Short mmCIF file of C-alpha atoms and ligand atoms in Angstrom, two decimals:
data_model
loop_
_atom_site.label_atom_id
_atom_site.label_comp_id
_atom_site.label_asym_id
_atom_site.label_seq_id
_atom_site.Cartn_x
_atom_site.Cartn_y
_atom_site.Cartn_z
CA UNK A 1 90.76 70.07 104.61
CA UNK A 2 88.64 72.82 102.96
CA UNK A 3 91.27 74.42 100.78
CA UNK A 4 90.31 77.49 98.78
CA UNK A 5 89.81 76.59 95.12
CA UNK A 6 92.04 78.94 93.09
CA UNK A 7 89.28 79.24 90.48
CA UNK A 8 86.86 80.45 93.12
CA UNK A 9 89.19 83.38 93.84
CA UNK A 10 89.86 84.40 90.23
CA UNK A 11 89.12 82.81 86.86
CA UNK A 12 88.76 83.67 83.22
CA UNK A 13 85.56 82.78 81.43
CA UNK A 14 84.76 83.37 77.75
CA UNK A 15 83.36 86.85 78.33
CA UNK A 16 84.52 87.88 81.80
CA UNK A 17 87.08 87.73 84.56
CA UNK A 18 85.21 86.42 87.59
CA UNK A 19 86.47 87.44 91.03
CA UNK A 20 85.40 86.50 94.53
CA UNK A 21 84.46 89.85 96.11
CA UNK A 22 86.86 90.03 99.04
CA UNK A 23 85.24 93.23 100.29
CA UNK A 24 82.18 91.25 101.34
CA UNK A 25 83.95 88.46 103.19
CA UNK A 26 83.44 86.93 105.66
CA UNK A 27 79.73 87.84 105.65
CA UNK A 28 78.97 86.73 102.09
CA UNK A 29 80.64 84.78 99.28
CA UNK A 30 79.69 86.82 96.22
CA UNK A 31 81.33 86.99 92.80
CA UNK A 32 81.95 90.04 90.62
CA UNK A 33 82.00 89.65 86.82
CA UNK A 34 84.34 92.01 84.98
CA UNK A 35 83.56 92.32 81.28
CA UNK A 36 86.57 94.38 80.16
CA UNK A 37 90.13 95.22 81.19
CA UNK A 38 88.87 98.52 82.57
CA UNK A 39 86.43 96.67 84.81
CA UNK A 40 89.20 94.37 86.03
CA UNK A 41 91.38 97.41 86.75
CA UNK A 42 88.51 98.94 88.70
CA UNK A 43 88.06 95.72 90.68
CA UNK A 44 91.75 95.77 91.59
CA UNK A 45 91.63 99.46 92.57
CA UNK A 46 88.53 99.00 94.72
CA UNK A 47 89.92 95.82 96.35
CA UNK A 48 87.39 93.31 95.07
CA UNK A 49 90.61 91.37 94.64
CA UNK A 50 93.67 92.30 96.67
CA UNK A 51 96.99 90.88 97.83
CA UNK A 52 100.11 91.15 95.67
CA UNK A 53 100.10 87.82 93.78
CA UNK A 54 96.29 87.81 93.43
CA UNK A 55 96.17 91.22 91.75
CA UNK A 56 98.88 90.02 89.36
CA UNK A 57 96.78 86.98 88.49
CA UNK A 58 93.67 89.12 88.02
CA UNK A 59 95.58 91.56 85.81
CA UNK A 60 96.91 88.72 83.65
CA UNK A 61 93.35 87.47 83.20
CA UNK A 62 92.29 91.05 82.43
CA UNK A 63 94.86 91.35 79.63
CA UNK A 64 93.82 87.97 78.22
CA UNK A 65 90.19 89.10 78.28
CA UNK A 66 91.16 92.33 76.53
CA UNK A 67 92.93 90.34 73.80
CA UNK A 68 89.93 88.04 73.34
CA UNK A 69 87.63 91.07 73.06
CA UNK A 70 89.85 92.88 70.59
CA UNK A 71 90.51 95.77 72.98
CA UNK A 72 93.48 98.11 72.50
CA UNK A 73 96.11 96.08 74.38
CA UNK A 74 98.39 99.00 75.21
CA UNK A 75 95.49 100.86 76.79
CA UNK A 76 94.42 97.71 78.64
CA UNK A 77 97.97 97.17 79.91
CA UNK A 78 98.21 100.77 81.12
CA UNK A 79 94.84 100.65 82.87
CA UNK A 80 95.70 97.41 84.65
CA UNK A 81 99.28 98.38 85.51
CA UNK A 82 98.08 101.67 87.01
CA UNK A 83 95.40 100.15 89.21
CA UNK A 84 97.59 99.92 92.31
CA UNK A 85 101.21 101.07 92.66
CA UNK A 86 102.98 99.14 95.41
CA UNK A 87 102.78 95.41 94.63
CA UNK A 88 105.54 94.39 92.20
CA UNK A 89 103.48 91.39 91.11
CA UNK A 90 100.99 93.50 89.17
CA UNK A 91 103.36 94.73 86.45
CA UNK A 92 105.40 91.53 86.69
CA UNK A 93 102.35 89.45 85.76
CA UNK A 94 101.29 91.80 82.96
CA UNK A 95 104.79 91.68 81.48
CA UNK A 96 104.81 87.90 81.78
CA UNK A 97 101.72 87.55 79.56
CA UNK A 98 102.06 90.66 77.36
CA UNK A 99 103.69 88.88 74.41
CA UNK A 100 101.14 86.08 74.53
CA UNK A 101 97.98 87.33 76.27
CA UNK A 102 96.06 84.12 75.86
CA UNK A 103 93.74 82.42 78.30
CA UNK A 104 96.15 79.47 78.46
CA UNK A 105 99.11 81.67 79.39
CA UNK A 106 97.15 83.58 82.05
CA UNK A 107 95.81 80.36 83.55
CA UNK A 108 99.32 78.90 83.59
CA UNK A 109 100.61 82.00 85.40
CA UNK A 110 97.87 81.55 88.01
CA UNK A 111 98.77 77.90 88.51
CA UNK A 112 102.48 78.76 88.75
CA UNK A 113 101.84 81.36 91.46
CA UNK A 114 99.92 78.82 93.54
CA UNK A 115 102.70 76.28 93.06
CA UNK A 116 105.28 78.86 94.15
CA UNK A 117 103.29 79.29 97.38
CA UNK A 118 103.37 75.57 98.08
CA UNK A 119 107.12 75.47 97.54
CA UNK A 120 107.87 78.43 99.76
CA UNK A 121 105.66 77.02 102.50
CA UNK A 122 107.70 73.82 102.43
CA UNK A 123 110.95 75.80 102.73
CA UNK A 124 109.53 77.81 105.63
CA UNK A 125 108.70 74.76 107.77
CA UNK A 126 112.28 74.61 109.08
CA UNK A 127 111.88 78.08 110.61
CA UNK A 128 109.20 77.00 113.11
CA UNK A 129 109.93 75.43 116.48
CA UNK A 130 107.42 73.00 118.05
CA UNK A 131 104.70 74.88 119.93
CA UNK A 132 105.16 78.10 117.96
CA UNK A 133 102.80 80.99 118.60
CA UNK A 134 103.05 83.13 115.51
CA UNK A 135 101.71 86.57 114.72
CA UNK A 136 100.72 87.60 111.20
CA UNK A 137 99.55 90.87 109.69
CA UNK A 138 97.09 91.67 106.91
CA UNK A 139 96.04 88.71 104.76
CA UNK A 140 98.77 86.72 103.05
CA UNK A 141 96.70 83.59 102.53
CA UNK A 142 94.96 81.94 99.62
CA UNK A 143 92.76 84.97 98.99
CA UNK A 144 95.81 87.21 98.58
CA UNK A 145 97.63 84.87 96.25
CA UNK A 146 95.00 83.16 94.11
CA UNK A 147 95.33 80.03 96.25
CA UNK A 148 97.28 78.54 99.19
CA UNK A 149 99.04 81.67 100.47
CA UNK A 150 102.48 82.98 101.36
CA UNK A 151 102.75 83.76 105.08
CA UNK A 152 99.50 81.94 105.88
CA UNK A 153 100.55 79.09 103.60
CA UNK A 154 103.78 78.75 105.57
CA UNK A 155 101.90 78.87 108.88
CA UNK A 156 99.45 76.29 107.60
CA UNK A 157 102.19 73.94 106.42
CA UNK A 158 104.01 74.27 109.77
CA UNK A 159 100.72 73.64 111.61
CA UNK A 160 100.20 70.46 109.57
CA UNK A 161 103.65 69.39 110.80
CA UNK A 162 102.51 69.95 114.40
CA UNK A 163 104.77 72.95 114.88
CA UNK A 164 102.23 75.77 115.30
CA UNK A 165 100.19 76.01 118.48
CA UNK A 166 98.40 79.33 117.93
CA UNK A 167 98.15 82.22 115.48
CA UNK A 168 97.70 85.85 116.47
CA UNK A 169 95.89 87.63 113.65
CA UNK A 170 96.42 91.38 113.56
CA UNK A 171 93.07 92.92 112.69
CA UNK A 172 94.89 95.20 110.18
CA UNK A 173 93.29 98.62 110.17
CA UNK A 174 91.64 100.25 108.32
CA UNK A 175 90.16 97.59 106.00
CA UNK A 176 90.53 94.67 108.40
CA UNK A 177 92.15 92.16 106.05
CA UNK A 178 93.29 90.24 109.13
CA UNK A 179 90.03 90.27 111.11
CA UNK A 180 87.91 89.51 108.02
CA UNK A 181 90.06 87.49 105.62
CA UNK A 182 92.88 85.76 107.50
CA UNK A 183 90.44 84.86 110.27
CA UNK A 184 88.02 83.41 107.68
CA UNK A 185 90.79 81.33 106.12
CA UNK A 186 92.20 80.01 109.42
CA UNK A 187 88.70 79.19 110.62
CA UNK A 188 88.06 77.12 107.48
CA UNK A 189 91.39 75.34 107.96
CA UNK A 190 90.76 74.63 111.64
CA UNK A 191 93.95 76.35 112.77
CA UNK A 192 93.68 77.84 116.29
CA UNK A 193 93.81 81.64 116.19
CA UNK A 194 92.65 84.84 117.81
CA UNK A 195 92.19 88.24 116.22
CA UNK A 196 94.19 90.94 117.95
CA UNK A 197 93.84 94.73 117.74
CA UNK A 198 96.94 95.91 115.85
CA UNK A 199 97.99 98.03 118.80
CA UNK A 200 97.98 95.00 121.15
CA UNK A 201 100.81 93.17 119.41
CA UNK A 202 103.60 94.78 121.41
CA UNK A 203 102.13 93.83 124.76
CA UNK A 204 101.62 90.23 123.64
CA UNK A 205 105.29 90.09 122.70
CA UNK A 206 106.30 91.61 126.03
CA UNK A 207 104.29 89.00 127.92
CA UNK A 208 105.99 86.19 126.05
CA UNK A 209 102.98 85.09 124.00
CA UNK A 210 104.58 85.43 120.57
CA UNK A 211 107.45 83.35 119.19
CA UNK A 212 107.72 84.70 115.65
CA UNK A 213 106.21 87.22 113.24
CA UNK A 214 105.42 85.94 109.74
CA UNK A 215 104.19 88.25 106.99
CA UNK A 216 103.91 88.48 103.24
CA UNK A 217 105.28 91.28 101.07
CA UNK A 218 104.14 93.49 98.23
CA UNK A 219 107.54 94.47 96.90
CA UNK A 220 111.03 93.47 97.99
CA UNK A 221 113.88 95.74 96.89
CA UNK A 222 117.27 94.38 95.81
CA UNK A 223 118.75 95.09 99.25
CA UNK A 224 115.95 93.22 101.08
CA UNK A 225 113.96 96.28 102.19
CA UNK A 226 110.38 95.04 102.15
CA UNK A 227 107.09 96.84 101.54
CA UNK A 228 104.04 95.24 103.12
CA UNK A 229 100.71 96.32 104.60
CA UNK A 230 101.06 99.41 106.77
CA UNK A 231 101.88 98.38 110.32
CA UNK A 232 104.44 95.77 109.33
CA UNK A 233 107.31 98.18 110.03
CA UNK A 234 106.05 98.79 113.58
CA UNK A 235 105.78 95.02 114.10
CA UNK A 236 109.34 94.59 112.84
CA UNK A 237 110.66 97.15 115.34
CA UNK A 238 108.69 95.48 118.12
CA UNK A 239 109.94 92.04 117.10
CA UNK A 240 113.55 93.21 117.15
CA UNK A 241 113.07 94.84 120.57
CA UNK A 242 111.70 91.58 121.96
CA UNK A 243 114.29 89.37 120.28
CA UNK A 244 111.77 87.70 117.96
CA UNK A 245 112.34 86.70 114.34
CA UNK A 246 110.45 88.34 111.47
CA UNK A 247 110.05 85.99 108.52
CA UNK A 248 108.86 87.46 105.20
CA UNK A 249 107.34 84.86 102.88
CA UNK A 250 106.86 85.94 99.27
CA UNK A 251 107.27 84.57 95.76
CA UNK A 252 110.08 85.73 93.49
CA UNK A 253 107.43 87.65 91.52
CA UNK A 254 107.42 90.06 94.48
CA UNK A 255 111.19 90.63 94.32
CA UNK A 256 112.03 93.76 92.34
CA UNK A 257 115.76 93.80 91.65
CA UNK A 258 115.37 97.00 89.60
CA UNK A 259 114.51 98.87 92.80
CA UNK A 260 117.70 99.22 94.80
CA UNK A 261 116.27 100.07 98.22
CA UNK A 262 112.98 100.62 99.99
CA UNK A 263 113.25 104.36 99.34
CA UNK A 264 112.39 103.62 95.71
CA UNK A 265 109.20 101.68 96.47
CA UNK A 266 106.01 103.61 95.65
CA UNK A 267 103.68 103.65 98.63
CA UNK A 268 99.98 103.73 97.79
CA UNK A 269 97.95 106.48 99.44
CA UNK A 270 94.30 105.45 99.54
CA UNK A 271 91.15 107.46 100.15
CA UNK A 272 91.28 108.97 103.67
CA UNK A 273 87.58 108.12 103.98
CA UNK A 274 88.68 104.51 104.58
CA UNK A 275 90.13 105.79 107.88
CA UNK A 276 87.48 108.36 108.84
CA UNK A 277 84.78 110.11 106.87
CA UNK A 278 84.42 112.87 109.41
CA UNK A 279 87.90 114.21 110.12
CA UNK A 280 91.10 114.90 108.19
CA UNK A 281 93.10 111.71 107.75
CA UNK A 282 95.96 110.12 105.84
CA UNK A 283 95.78 106.59 104.54
CA UNK A 284 99.14 105.18 103.43
CA UNK A 285 98.35 101.54 102.64
CA UNK A 286 101.88 100.16 103.00
CA UNK A 287 105.15 100.80 104.78
CA UNK A 288 108.71 99.68 104.28
CA UNK A 289 110.59 97.46 106.72
CA UNK A 290 114.36 97.90 106.44
CA UNK A 291 116.23 94.73 105.55
CA UNK A 292 118.13 94.96 108.85
CA UNK A 293 114.92 94.05 110.69
CA UNK A 294 114.08 91.06 108.46
CA UNK A 295 115.37 87.72 109.76
CA UNK A 296 114.64 85.71 106.62
CA UNK A 297 112.99 86.15 103.24
CA UNK A 298 111.46 82.87 102.09
CA UNK A 299 110.79 82.46 98.37
CA UNK A 300 110.04 79.35 96.36
CA UNK A 301 113.82 79.10 95.86
CA UNK A 302 114.53 78.69 99.56
CA UNK A 303 115.36 80.70 102.67
CA UNK A 304 117.31 83.92 102.05
CA UNK A 305 119.28 85.66 104.79
CA UNK A 306 121.31 88.86 105.00
CA UNK A 307 123.19 90.17 103.16
CA UNK A 308 120.12 90.21 100.92
CA UNK A 309 121.81 92.09 98.09
CA UNK A 310 123.85 88.90 97.60
CA UNK A 311 121.26 86.25 98.49
CA UNK A 312 118.51 87.81 96.32
CA UNK A 313 120.80 88.69 93.40
CA UNK A 314 120.08 85.52 91.45
CA UNK A 315 116.32 85.64 91.98
CA UNK A 316 114.10 85.59 88.91
CA UNK A 317 110.54 84.35 88.70
CA UNK A 318 110.20 81.80 85.92
O1 MRU B 401 96.08 96.23 100.44
P1 MRU B 401 96.18 94.75 100.29
O2 MRU B 401 95.14 93.99 101.02
O3 MRU B 401 96.30 94.34 98.84
O4 MRU B 401 97.56 94.41 100.96
C1 MRU B 401 98.03 93.10 100.92
C2 MRU B 401 99.23 92.89 101.75
O5 MRU B 401 99.85 93.80 102.24
C3 MRU B 401 99.70 91.48 101.88
O6 MRU B 401 100.31 91.28 103.12
C4 MRU B 401 100.71 91.25 100.77
O7 MRU B 401 100.12 91.46 99.51
C5 MRU B 401 101.27 89.92 100.81
S1 MRU B 401 100.06 88.74 100.33
C6 MRU B 401 100.77 87.48 99.64
#
């Protein structure tokens, strides 16, 4: 099975962090070489690399590159940490390598994130019934995680077990992470799917064509409130209305116990030109789904259920 090579998504070379340019997928597979921490921060901000665990991995490589180049490490840390605000994994990864910003430590962090994905996918298998038709939003696959994937990893693992019949891929306006990236990944894996306009999800649920919603997360507060790509909240409300489960699959590096509730999660506002260049627009990149609408949160530790303030309390990413 053509699995994405983690090193093809992000890697550290002697003089550069090399990133697969996710902006140009699926049309072209092109790499971007970043020669300094500032260039890595710029690549994160401009979404060369995106997805919560993947930007953490890229930032860790960026700090290791800065150390190897003799850059001011505090300035490098600040530039990388400030590149995008919502994903908890970004600062988590920088803090994890800050005391020892070596290539070995950054590469180990990358490998650990991929391994976490494999473990959470295995835990998630029990949540799928045979013949499941699942809907996913944004891209929470190998591209978003530096390899394997969270929500898409879980779907893939369940499909390998013969449990998934079909995947609905929300196109995910405005940057089309679903239509471009999740579709590209599922196509490579041979998993049956169809891209769906975001606004068509509700009607598919009403007509009985969806059995579960499975998404990733960018930051999970201590009470289980979950920030993910904008549109996830609407899906969660729709899922509840139609009696469908919403499973959030994310590594413990996404869980932010220092943030009590979703109200404390910073929501990134991106350039309105991504929505329309002609008219006034707003472009909030994420939204928060209240814990009450989340059926399970699957981490590499296992399957968490409400009350999340208790079930997540012991979570720490190693
Ligand atoms: O703006 P993006 O593409 O970085 O947003 C990514 C998402 O919202 C993903 O669903 C999330 O990071 C989970 S991926 C493991």
